mmCIF file of C-alpha atoms and ligand atoms in Angstrom:
data_model
loop_
_atom_site.group_PDB
_atom_site.id
_atom_site.type_symbol
_atom_site.label_atom_id
_atom_site.label_comp_id
_atom_site.label_asym_id
_atom_site.label_seq_id
_atom_site.Cartn_x
_atom_site.Cartn_y
_atom_site.Cartn_z
ATOM 1 C CA MET X 1 68.889 90.354 -28.458
ATOM 2 C CA ALA X 2 72.087 89.031 -29.924
ATOM 3 C CA LEU X 3 73.583 85.584 -29.688
ATOM 4 C CA ASP X 4 77.100 84.341 -30.303
ATOM 5 C CA ILE X 5 77.126 80.671 -31.326
ATOM 6 C CA ARG X 6 80.071 78.271 -31.516
ATOM 7 C CA ILE X 7 79.920 74.811 -33.095
ATOM 8 C CA PHE X 8 82.558 72.106 -32.675
ATOM 9 C CA PRO X 9 82.756 68.368 -33.434
ATOM 10 C CA CYS X 10 82.291 65.872 -30.581
ATOM 11 C CA LEU X 11 82.508 62.066 -30.459
ATOM 12 C CA ASN X 12 82.248 60.479 -33.935
ATOM 13 C CA ASP X 13 79.706 62.678 -35.659
ATOM 14 C CA ASN X 14 78.017 64.839 -32.998
ATOM 15 C CA TYR X 15 78.238 68.587 -32.783
ATOM 16 C CA GLY X 16 78.647 70.546 -29.587
ATOM 17 C CA PHE X 17 77.234 74.068 -29.350
ATOM 18 C CA LEU X 18 78.032 76.972 -27.084
ATOM 19 C CA VAL X 19 75.628 79.900 -27.081
ATOM 20 C CA ARG X 20 76.250 83.263 -25.440
ATOM 21 C CA ASP X 21 73.735 85.995 -24.786
ATOM 22 C CA ARG X 22 75.869 88.994 -25.652
ATOM 23 C CA ALA X 23 73.974 91.477 -23.486
ATOM 24 C CA ALA X 24 74.317 89.531 -20.222
ATOM 25 C CA GLY X 25 77.401 87.457 -21.068
ATOM 26 C CA LEU X 26 75.631 84.255 -19.975
ATOM 27 C CA VAL X 27 76.602 81.003 -21.697
ATOM 28 C CA ALA X 28 74.665 77.824 -22.510
ATOM 29 C CA THR X 29 75.537 74.546 -24.134
ATOM 30 C CA VAL X 30 72.941 72.675 -26.166
ATOM 31 C CA ASP X 31 73.269 68.974 -25.246
ATOM 32 C CA THR X 32 76.353 67.465 -23.690
ATOM 33 C CA PRO X 33 77.872 64.819 -25.964
ATOM 34 C CA ASP X 34 81.348 65.201 -24.434
ATOM 35 C CA ALA X 35 82.035 67.211 -21.250
ATOM 36 C CA GLU X 36 85.770 67.485 -21.979
ATOM 37 C CA ALA X 37 85.247 68.773 -25.507
ATOM 38 C CA ILE X 38 82.729 71.316 -24.211
ATOM 39 C CA GLN X 39 85.139 72.422 -21.461
ATOM 40 C CA ARG X 40 87.902 72.790 -24.056
ATOM 41 C CA ASP X 41 85.726 74.955 -26.277
ATOM 42 C CA LEU X 42 84.661 77.038 -23.286
ATOM 43 C CA GLU X 43 88.351 77.767 -22.708
ATOM 44 C CA THR X 44 88.974 78.509 -26.383
ATOM 45 C CA SER X 45 85.972 80.839 -26.450
ATOM 46 C CA GLY X 46 87.267 82.895 -23.547
ATOM 47 C CA TRP X 47 83.641 83.182 -22.427
ATOM 48 C CA GLY X 48 84.703 82.110 -18.951
ATOM 49 C CA ARG X 49 81.529 80.481 -17.632
ATOM 50 C CA LEU X 50 78.767 77.966 -18.258
ATOM 51 C CA ASP X 51 75.338 78.890 -16.891
ATOM 52 C CA LEU X 52 72.918 76.537 -18.587
ATOM 53 C CA ILE X 53 72.594 73.154 -20.286
ATOM 54 C CA LEU X 54 69.702 72.765 -22.720
ATOM 55 C CA ASN X 55 69.021 69.068 -23.425
ATOM 56 C CA THR X 56 66.972 68.060 -26.452
ATOM 57 C CA HIS X 57 66.397 64.369 -25.607
ATOM 58 C CA TRP X 58 67.619 61.573 -23.355
ATOM 59 C CA HIS X 59 70.068 59.753 -25.640
ATOM 60 C CA PRO X 60 73.522 59.444 -24.042
ATOM 61 C CA ASP X 61 75.258 61.295 -26.883
ATOM 62 C CA HIS X 62 73.152 64.321 -25.828
ATOM 63 C CA THR X 63 73.209 63.989 -22.023
ATOM 64 C CA GLN X 64 76.322 62.095 -20.923
ATOM 65 C CA GLY X 65 78.223 65.285 -20.044
ATOM 66 C CA ASN X 66 75.470 66.718 -17.810
ATOM 67 C CA ALA X 67 76.843 65.502 -14.474
ATOM 68 C CA ALA X 68 80.480 66.460 -15.107
ATOM 69 C CA LEU X 69 79.616 69.928 -16.454
ATOM 70 C CA LYS X 70 77.277 70.612 -13.540
ATOM 71 C CA ALA X 71 79.956 69.524 -11.068
ATOM 72 C CA ALA X 72 82.542 71.748 -12.768
ATOM 73 C CA THR X 73 80.423 74.878 -13.268
ATOM 74 C CA GLY X 74 77.257 74.678 -11.156
ATOM 75 C CA CYS X 75 75.170 75.328 -14.279
ATOM 76 C CA GLU X 76 71.422 74.697 -14.382
ATOM 77 C CA ILE X 77 70.239 71.741 -16.472
ATOM 78 C CA VAL X 78 67.000 72.133 -18.423
ATOM 79 C CA GLY X 79 65.356 69.506 -20.601
ATOM 80 C CA PRO X 80 62.426 67.179 -21.171
ATOM 81 C CA GLU X 81 61.407 64.777 -18.393
ATOM 82 C CA GLU X 82 62.810 61.791 -20.339
ATOM 83 C CA VAL X 83 66.383 63.047 -19.719
ATOM 84 C CA ARG X 84 66.022 61.772 -16.121
ATOM 85 C CA ARG X 85 66.354 58.199 -17.326
ATOM 86 C CA ALA X 86 69.926 58.956 -18.416
ATOM 87 C CA ALA X 87 71.322 61.996 -16.598
ATOM 88 C CA PRO X 88 70.697 64.676 -13.957
ATOM 89 C CA LEU X 89 68.124 67.360 -14.769
ATOM 90 C CA ASP X 90 67.170 70.423 -12.678
ATOM 91 C CA ARG X 91 64.165 71.791 -14.539
ATOM 92 C CA VAL X 92 61.691 69.935 -16.724
ATOM 93 C CA VAL X 93 60.288 71.859 -19.689
ATOM 94 C CA ALA X 94 57.629 70.983 -22.248
ATOM 95 C CA GLY X 95 56.086 72.513 -25.355
ATOM 96 C CA GLY X 96 55.166 76.181 -24.961
ATOM 97 C CA ASP X 97 57.599 76.761 -22.085
ATOM 98 C CA THR X 98 60.360 79.321 -22.364
ATOM 99 C CA VAL X 99 63.912 79.260 -21.063
ATOM 100 C CA MET X 100 65.851 82.481 -20.502
ATOM 101 C CA LEU X 101 69.558 82.954 -21.097
ATOM 102 C CA GLY X 102 70.225 86.539 -20.084
ATOM 103 C CA GLU X 103 67.995 88.605 -22.373
ATOM 104 C CA THR X 104 67.466 85.736 -24.814
ATOM 105 C CA THR X 105 64.223 83.761 -24.762
ATOM 106 C CA PHE X 106 64.284 80.178 -26.016
ATOM 107 C CA GLU X 107 60.881 78.749 -26.865
ATOM 108 C CA VAL X 108 60.396 75.021 -26.385
ATOM 109 C CA THR X 109 58.619 72.978 -29.063
ATOM 110 C CA GLU X 110 57.846 69.281 -28.640
ATOM 111 C CA THR X 111 58.996 67.180 -31.593
ATOM 112 C CA PRO X 112 58.256 63.520 -30.749
ATOM 113 C CA GLY X 113 59.515 60.946 -33.241
ATOM 114 C CA HIS X 114 63.219 60.242 -32.731
ATOM 115 C CA THR X 115 62.365 59.865 -29.026
ATOM 116 C CA LEU X 116 58.935 60.450 -27.505
ATOM 117 C CA GLY X 117 60.053 63.374 -25.336
ATOM 118 C CA HIS X 118 62.300 65.133 -27.869
ATOM 119 C CA ILE X 119 62.140 68.939 -27.728
ATOM 120 C CA VAL X 120 63.785 71.731 -29.719
ATOM 121 C CA TYR X 121 64.748 75.269 -28.699
ATOM 122 C CA ARG X 122 64.341 78.433 -30.751
ATOM 123 C CA SER X 123 65.097 82.083 -30.156
ATOM 124 C CA ALA X 124 62.498 83.763 -32.346
ATOM 125 C CA ALA X 125 64.151 87.168 -31.926
ATOM 126 C CA ASP X 126 67.410 85.800 -33.334
ATOM 127 C CA ASP X 127 65.906 83.264 -35.793
ATOM 128 C CA GLN X 128 68.157 80.559 -34.332
ATOM 129 C CA ALA X 129 66.901 77.035 -33.609
ATOM 130 C CA PHE X 130 68.593 74.014 -32.019
ATOM 131 C CA VAL X 131 66.824 70.921 -33.272
ATOM 132 C CA GLY X 132 68.801 68.025 -31.777
ATOM 133 C CA ASP X 133 68.109 64.809 -33.704
ATOM 134 C CA THR X 134 64.762 65.872 -35.186
ATOM 135 C CA LEU X 135 66.035 67.427 -38.406
ATOM 136 C CA PHE X 136 69.367 67.104 -40.222
ATOM 137 C CA VAL X 137 70.748 68.582 -43.418
ATOM 138 C CA MET X 138 68.688 66.708 -46.057
ATOM 139 C CA GLY X 139 67.743 64.220 -43.329
ATOM 140 C CA CYS X 140 65.904 63.559 -40.107
ATOM 141 C CA GLY X 141 66.315 61.455 -36.993
ATOM 142 C CA ARG X 142 65.553 57.758 -37.002
ATOM 143 C CA LEU X 143 62.226 56.813 -35.428
ATOM 144 C CA PHE X 144 63.490 54.981 -32.359
ATOM 145 C CA GLU X 145 60.404 55.638 -30.228
ATOM 146 C CA GLY X 146 57.785 57.581 -32.162
ATOM 147 C CA THR X 147 55.581 56.819 -35.145
ATOM 148 C CA PRO X 148 55.961 58.337 -38.610
ATOM 149 C CA GLU X 149 52.735 60.266 -37.937
ATOM 150 C CA GLN X 150 54.234 61.811 -34.794
ATOM 151 C CA MET X 151 57.422 62.825 -36.606
ATOM 152 C CA TRP X 152 55.413 64.227 -39.509
ATOM 153 C CA ASP X 153 53.410 66.346 -37.047
ATOM 154 C CA SER X 154 56.663 67.483 -35.446
ATOM 155 C CA PHE X 155 57.890 68.659 -38.871
ATOM 156 C CA GLN X 156 54.708 70.733 -39.275
ATOM 157 C CA ALA X 157 55.605 72.619 -36.079
ATOM 158 C CA LEU X 158 59.068 73.446 -37.457
ATOM 159 C CA LEU X 159 57.561 74.480 -40.798
ATOM 160 C CA ARG X 160 55.683 77.292 -39.024
ATOM 161 C CA TRP X 161 58.995 79.011 -38.328
ATOM 162 C CA PRO X 162 60.245 81.731 -40.700
ATOM 163 C CA ASP X 163 62.213 80.505 -43.736
ATOM 164 C CA GLU X 164 65.296 82.423 -42.618
ATOM 165 C CA THR X 165 65.514 80.457 -39.364
ATOM 166 C CA THR X 166 69.033 79.099 -38.866
ATOM 167 C CA ILE X 167 68.868 75.402 -37.990
ATOM 168 C CA TRP X 168 71.588 73.847 -35.846
ATOM 169 C CA CYS X 169 71.509 70.033 -36.199
ATOM 170 C CA ALA X 170 73.218 67.782 -33.659
ATOM 171 C CA HIS X 171 74.987 65.426 -36.082
ATOM 172 C CA GLU X 172 77.090 65.629 -39.225
ATOM 173 C CA TYR X 173 75.186 63.128 -41.363
ATOM 174 C CA SER X 174 74.922 65.376 -44.395
ATOM 175 C CA ALA X 175 77.013 63.458 -46.956
ATOM 176 C CA ALA X 176 75.109 60.206 -46.373
ATOM 177 C CA ASN X 177 71.828 62.135 -46.351
ATOM 178 C CA ALA X 178 72.768 63.829 -49.630
ATOM 179 C CA ARG X 179 73.465 60.444 -51.268
ATOM 180 C CA PHE X 180 70.030 59.224 -50.201
ATOM 181 C CA THR X 181 68.409 62.461 -51.353
ATOM 182 C CA LEU X 182 69.977 62.101 -54.807
ATOM 183 C CA SER X 183 68.413 58.617 -55.048
ATOM 184 C CA VAL X 184 64.901 60.069 -54.662
ATOM 185 C CA ASP X 185 65.230 63.595 -56.142
ATOM 186 C CA ASP X 186 66.682 64.095 -59.627
ATOM 187 C CA ARG X 187 66.287 67.881 -59.881
ATOM 188 C CA PRO X 188 69.455 69.671 -61.012
ATOM 189 C CA GLU X 189 69.203 72.181 -58.156
ATOM 190 C CA THR X 190 69.254 69.292 -55.685
ATOM 191 C CA ALA X 191 72.391 67.919 -57.330
ATOM 192 C CA ALA X 192 73.990 71.358 -57.034
ATOM 193 C CA HIS X 193 73.028 71.598 -53.367
ATOM 194 C CA ALA X 194 74.388 68.099 -52.670
ATOM 195 C CA ALA X 195 77.629 69.004 -54.462
ATOM 196 C CA LYS X 196 78.155 71.873 -52.014
ATOM 197 C CA VAL X 197 77.679 69.465 -49.110
ATOM 198 C CA PHE X 198 80.189 66.949 -50.536
ATOM 199 C CA ASP X 199 82.632 69.794 -51.115
ATOM 200 C CA LEU X 200 82.425 71.071 -47.533
ATOM 201 C CA ARG X 201 82.910 67.552 -46.166
ATOM 202 C CA GLU X 202 85.943 66.934 -48.395
ATOM 203 C CA GLN X 203 87.439 70.054 -46.856
ATOM 204 C CA GLY X 204 86.565 68.728 -43.394
ATOM 205 C CA ARG X 205 84.205 71.627 -42.785
ATOM 206 C CA PRO X 206 80.782 71.417 -41.084
ATOM 207 C CA THR X 207 77.642 71.545 -43.223
ATOM 208 C CA VAL X 208 75.750 72.764 -40.139
ATOM 209 C CA PRO X 209 74.012 75.141 -39.692
ATOM 210 C CA THR X 210 71.419 75.016 -42.412
ATOM 211 C CA THR X 211 68.274 77.123 -42.846
ATOM 212 C CA LEU X 212 64.615 76.224 -42.865
ATOM 213 C CA ALA X 213 64.441 77.566 -46.431
ATOM 214 C CA ALA X 214 67.175 75.171 -47.600
ATOM 215 C CA GLU X 215 65.540 72.209 -45.886
ATOM 216 C CA LYS X 216 62.136 73.111 -47.341
ATOM 217 C CA ALA X 217 63.792 73.120 -50.757
ATOM 218 C CA PHE X 218 65.965 70.005 -50.493
ATOM 219 C CA ASN X 219 65.121 67.833 -47.481
ATOM 220 C CA PRO X 220 63.194 64.849 -48.916
ATOM 221 C CA PHE X 221 61.562 64.085 -45.555
ATOM 222 C CA LEU X 222 60.210 67.614 -45.061
ATOM 223 C CA ARG X 223 59.095 67.569 -48.707
ATOM 224 C CA ALA X 224 57.254 64.233 -48.401
ATOM 225 C CA GLY X 225 53.834 65.914 -48.430
ATOM 226 C CA ASP X 226 52.050 63.525 -46.070
ATOM 227 C CA ALA X 227 52.774 61.126 -43.222
ATOM 228 C CA ALA X 228 52.425 57.959 -45.316
ATOM 229 C CA THR X 229 54.919 59.157 -47.927
ATOM 230 C CA PHE X 230 57.243 60.246 -45.141
ATOM 231 C CA ALA X 231 56.953 56.794 -43.516
ATOM 232 C CA ALA X 232 57.936 55.093 -46.780
ATOM 233 C CA LEU X 233 60.900 57.444 -47.285
ATOM 234 C CA ARG X 234 62.104 56.968 -43.697
ATOM 235 C CA ALA X 235 61.922 53.178 -44.113
ATOM 236 C CA ALA X 236 63.822 53.425 -47.418
ATOM 237 C CA LYS X 237 66.539 55.523 -45.780
ATOM 238 C CA ASP X 238 66.876 53.026 -42.909
ATOM 239 C CA SER X 239 67.908 50.321 -45.371
ATOM 240 C CA PHE X 240 69.692 52.564 -47.897
ATOM 241 C CA VAL X 241 73.246 51.640 -48.786
ATOM 242 C CA GLY X 242 74.690 54.453 -50.824
HETATM 243 ZN ZN1 ZN H 1 69.451 60.804 -30.524
HETATM 244 FE FE1 FE H 2 72.181 61.913 -31.313
#
Protein backbone atom coordinates (compact mmCIF):
# COMPACT_ATOMS: atom_id res chain seq x y z
CA MET A 1 0.00 0.00 0.00
CA ALA A 2 2.70 2.42 -1.01
CA LEU A 3 3.38 3.97 -4.37
CA ASP A 4 6.47 5.66 -5.76
CA ILE A 5 5.58 8.17 -8.48
CA ARG A 6 7.88 9.89 -10.98
CA ILE A 7 6.82 12.77 -13.23
CA PHE A 8 8.80 14.03 -16.22
CA PRO A 9 8.08 16.37 -19.16
CA CYS A 10 7.27 14.87 -22.57
CA LEU A 11 6.62 16.47 -25.97
CA ASN A 12 5.75 20.18 -25.70
CA ASP A 13 3.66 20.31 -22.56
CA ASN A 14 2.71 16.73 -21.63
CA TYR A 15 3.80 14.94 -18.50
CA GLY A 16 4.87 11.33 -18.35
CA PHE A 17 4.32 9.34 -15.16
CA LEU A 18 5.93 6.20 -13.82
CA VAL A 19 4.26 4.51 -10.87
CA ARG A 20 5.75 1.69 -8.81
CA ASP A 21 3.98 -0.51 -6.31
CA ARG A 22 6.67 -0.70 -3.66
CA ALA A 23 5.56 -4.02 -2.19
CA ALA A 24 5.69 -5.99 -5.45
CA GLY A 25 8.15 -3.81 -7.39
CA LEU A 26 5.78 -3.67 -10.38
CA VAL A 27 5.85 -0.56 -12.57
CA ALA A 28 3.19 1.22 -14.63
CA THR A 29 3.17 4.23 -16.88
CA VAL A 30 0.07 6.41 -17.12
CA ASP A 31 -0.39 7.27 -20.82
CA THR A 32 2.38 7.08 -23.38
CA PRO A 33 3.08 10.50 -24.88
CA ASP A 34 6.66 9.58 -25.85
CA ALA A 35 8.02 6.00 -25.69
CA GLU A 36 11.65 7.16 -25.75
CA ALA A 37 11.18 9.62 -22.90
CA ILE A 38 9.41 6.94 -20.87
CA GLN A 39 12.20 4.43 -21.59
CA ARG A 40 14.78 7.03 -20.53
CA ASP A 41 13.00 7.67 -17.25
CA LEU A 42 12.66 3.94 -16.65
CA GLU A 43 16.45 3.74 -16.91
CA THR A 44 16.95 6.76 -14.66
CA SER A 45 14.56 5.29 -12.10
CA GLY A 46 16.50 2.05 -11.87
CA TRP A 47 13.13 0.32 -11.53
CA GLY A 48 14.17 -2.10 -14.25
CA ARG A 49 10.82 -3.09 -15.75
CA LEU A 50 7.52 -1.90 -17.17
CA ASP A 51 4.50 -4.10 -16.43
CA LEU A 52 1.49 -1.98 -17.28
CA ILE A 53 0.28 0.95 -19.37
CA LEU A 54 -2.80 2.77 -18.09
CA ASN A 55 -4.36 4.90 -20.87
CA THR A 56 -6.80 7.67 -19.99
CA HIS A 57 -8.13 8.44 -23.50
CA TRP A 58 -7.42 7.88 -27.18
CA HIS A 59 -5.63 11.11 -28.12
CA PRO A 60 -2.23 10.42 -29.71
CA ASP A 61 -0.33 12.42 -27.08
CA HIS A 62 -1.60 9.80 -24.58
CA THR A 63 -1.34 6.60 -26.64
CA GLN A 64 1.33 6.98 -29.33
CA GLY A 65 3.96 5.13 -27.28
CA ASN A 66 1.78 2.07 -26.61
CA ALA A 67 3.08 -0.11 -29.44
CA ALA A 68 6.79 0.64 -28.93
CA LEU A 69 6.64 0.17 -25.15
CA LYS A 70 4.74 -3.10 -25.51
CA ALA A 71 7.27 -4.35 -28.05
CA ALA A 72 10.17 -3.39 -25.77
CA THR A 73 8.78 -4.68 -22.46
CA GLY A 74 5.82 -6.99 -23.07
CA CYS A 75 3.71 -4.87 -20.71
CA GLU A 76 -0.08 -5.14 -20.57
CA ILE A 77 -2.05 -2.20 -21.97
CA VAL A 78 -5.25 -1.20 -20.18
CA GLY A 79 -7.61 1.59 -21.18
CA PRO A 80 -11.02 2.62 -22.44
CA GLU A 81 -12.36 1.05 -25.64
CA GLU A 82 -11.82 4.31 -27.58
CA VAL A 83 -8.02 3.82 -27.38
CA ARG A 84 -8.39 1.14 -30.09
CA ARG A 85 -8.98 3.82 -32.70
CA ALA A 86 -5.42 5.06 -32.14
CA ALA A 87 -3.23 2.36 -30.57
CA PRO A 88 -3.03 -1.25 -29.36
CA LEU A 89 -4.98 -2.15 -26.22
CA ASP A 90 -5.05 -5.50 -24.36
CA ARG A 91 -7.80 -4.96 -21.80
CA VAL A 92 -10.78 -2.64 -21.98
CA VAL A 93 -11.92 -1.10 -18.70
CA ALA A 94 -14.89 1.09 -17.82
CA GLY A 95 -16.27 2.90 -14.79
CA GLY A 96 -16.30 0.79 -11.63
CA ASP A 97 -13.59 -1.59 -12.87
CA THR A 98 -10.35 -2.00 -10.98
CA VAL A 99 -6.82 -2.51 -12.24
CA MET A 100 -4.16 -4.09 -10.02
CA LEU A 101 -0.50 -3.14 -9.96
CA GLY A 102 1.04 -5.50 -7.43
CA GLU A 103 -0.82 -4.76 -4.19
CA THR A 104 -2.17 -1.44 -5.47
CA THR A 105 -5.76 -1.17 -6.66
CA PHE A 106 -6.61 1.52 -9.20
CA GLU A 107 -10.30 2.32 -9.48
CA VAL A 108 -11.59 3.44 -12.86
CA THR A 109 -13.98 6.40 -13.09
CA GLU A 110 -15.54 7.52 -16.37
CA THR A 111 -15.12 11.24 -17.02
CA PRO A 112 -16.61 11.97 -20.47
CA GLY A 113 -16.16 15.51 -21.77
CA HIS A 114 -12.69 16.00 -23.24
CA THR A 115 -13.33 12.75 -25.15
CA LEU A 116 -16.41 10.57 -24.76
CA GLY A 117 -14.50 7.56 -23.42
CA HIS A 118 -12.11 9.41 -21.09
CA ILE A 119 -11.38 7.59 -17.82
CA VAL A 120 -9.29 8.40 -14.75
CA TYR A 121 -7.48 6.12 -12.30
CA ARG A 122 -7.30 6.47 -8.53
CA SER A 123 -5.69 4.48 -5.76
CA ALA A 124 -7.99 5.23 -2.85
CA ALA A 125 -5.58 3.65 -0.36
CA ASP A 126 -2.83 6.05 -1.45
CA ASP A 127 -5.05 9.07 -2.26
CA GLN A 128 -3.38 9.35 -5.67
CA ALA A 129 -5.35 10.04 -8.86
CA PHE A 130 -4.28 10.25 -12.51
CA VAL A 131 -6.79 12.41 -14.32
CA GLY A 132 -5.42 12.69 -17.86
CA ASP A 133 -6.97 15.69 -19.65
CA THR A 134 -10.08 15.96 -17.47
CA LEU A 135 -8.73 18.34 -14.84
CA PHE A 136 -5.70 20.65 -14.84
CA VAL A 137 -4.26 23.06 -12.31
CA MET A 138 -6.88 25.86 -12.37
CA GLY A 139 -8.16 24.38 -15.63
CA CYS A 140 -9.86 21.51 -17.39
CA GLY A 141 -9.72 19.75 -20.74
CA ARG A 142 -11.30 21.25 -23.82
CA LEU A 143 -14.63 19.71 -24.81
CA PHE A 144 -13.59 18.02 -28.04
CA GLU A 145 -16.28 15.33 -27.93
CA GLY A 146 -18.53 15.74 -24.90
CA THR A 147 -21.06 18.33 -23.81
CA PRO A 148 -20.60 20.79 -20.95
CA GLU A 149 -23.24 18.80 -19.03
CA GLN A 150 -21.20 15.61 -19.40
CA MET A 151 -18.01 17.30 -18.22
CA TRP A 152 -19.85 18.91 -15.31
CA ASP A 153 -21.13 15.47 -14.27
CA SER A 154 -17.60 14.11 -14.58
CA PHE A 155 -16.39 16.83 -12.18
CA GLN A 156 -19.04 15.74 -9.65
CA ALA A 157 -17.50 12.24 -9.64
CA LEU A 158 -14.05 13.68 -8.87
CA LEU A 159 -15.52 15.92 -6.16
CA ARG A 160 -16.58 12.81 -4.22
CA TRP A 161 -12.92 12.00 -3.61
CA PRO A 162 -11.26 13.12 -0.36
CA ASP A 163 -9.85 16.67 -0.35
CA GLU A 164 -6.34 15.36 0.28
CA THR A 165 -6.33 13.39 -2.98
CA THR A 166 -3.19 14.14 -4.98
CA ILE A 167 -4.13 14.96 -8.58
CA TRP A 168 -1.69 14.21 -11.38
CA CYS A 169 -2.66 16.18 -14.52
CA ALA A 170 -1.33 15.21 -17.95
CA HIS A 171 -0.32 18.68 -19.17
CA GLU A 172 1.53 21.72 -17.89
CA TYR A 173 -1.04 24.38 -18.75
CA SER A 174 -1.01 26.03 -15.35
CA ALA A 175 0.40 29.49 -16.18
CA ALA A 176 -2.15 30.07 -18.96
CA ASN A 177 -4.90 28.65 -16.74
CA ALA A 178 -3.84 30.97 -13.90
CA ARG A 179 -4.05 34.01 -16.20
CA PHE A 180 -7.59 33.02 -17.18
CA THR A 181 -8.51 32.35 -13.55
CA LEU A 182 -7.32 35.82 -12.53
CA SER A 183 -9.65 37.29 -15.18
CA VAL A 184 -12.70 35.72 -13.51
CA ASP A 185 -11.69 35.54 -9.81
CA ASP A 186 -10.42 38.64 -8.00
CA ARG A 187 -9.96 37.14 -4.53
CA PRO A 188 -6.56 37.89 -2.98
CA GLU A 189 -6.02 34.23 -2.08
CA THR A 190 -6.45 33.32 -5.75
CA ALA A 191 -3.84 35.91 -6.71
CA ALA A 192 -1.48 34.41 -4.13
CA HIS A 193 -2.09 30.91 -5.46
CA ALA A 194 -1.51 32.06 -9.05
CA ALA A 195 1.71 33.79 -7.98
CA LYS A 196 3.05 30.46 -6.71
CA VAL A 197 2.25 28.87 -10.07
CA PHE A 198 4.01 31.66 -12.02
CA ASP A 199 6.99 31.34 -9.69
CA LEU A 200 7.34 27.58 -10.21
CA ARG A 201 7.11 28.00 -13.99
CA GLU A 202 9.75 30.75 -14.00
CA GLN A 203 12.03 28.28 -12.26
CA GLY A 204 11.13 25.66 -14.87
CA ARG A 205 9.55 23.45 -12.23
CA PRO A 206 6.30 21.46 -12.62
CA THR A 207 3.12 22.76 -10.99
CA VAL A 208 1.79 19.18 -11.04
CA PRO A 209 0.68 17.45 -8.88
CA THR A 210 -2.07 19.47 -7.29
CA THR A 211 -4.67 18.39 -4.73
CA LEU A 212 -8.43 18.18 -4.88
CA ALA A 213 -8.55 20.71 -2.03
CA ALA A 214 -6.53 23.26 -4.03
CA GLU A 215 -8.67 22.76 -7.13
CA LYS A 216 -11.88 23.08 -5.09
CA ALA A 217 -10.52 26.37 -3.78
CA PHE A 218 -9.10 27.87 -6.98
CA ASN A 219 -10.19 26.02 -10.12
CA PRO A 220 -12.85 28.26 -11.73
CA PHE A 221 -14.36 25.35 -13.67
CA LEU A 222 -14.83 23.14 -10.60
CA ARG A 223 -16.19 26.19 -8.76
CA ALA A 224 -18.72 27.07 -11.50
CA GLY A 225 -21.66 25.78 -9.44
CA ASP A 226 -23.76 24.44 -12.31
CA ALA A 227 -23.40 23.10 -15.84
CA ALA A 228 -24.61 26.28 -17.57
CA THR A 229 -22.11 28.48 -15.73
CA PHE A 230 -19.40 25.94 -16.47
CA ALA A 231 -20.35 25.97 -20.18
CA ALA A 232 -20.02 29.76 -20.31
CA LEU A 233 -16.64 29.68 -18.53
CA ARG A 234 -15.32 26.92 -20.82
CA ALA A 235 -16.39 28.92 -23.89
CA ALA A 236 -14.73 32.05 -22.46
CA LYS A 237 -11.50 30.15 -21.86
CA ASP A 238 -11.53 28.76 -25.42
CA SER A 239 -11.32 32.30 -26.80
CA PHE A 240 -9.27 33.85 -23.98
CA VAL A 241 -6.09 35.64 -24.97
CA GLY A 242 -4.20 36.45 -21.83
ZN1 LIG B 1 -6.34 14.86 -24.83
FE1 LIG C 1 -3.50 15.53 -23.96
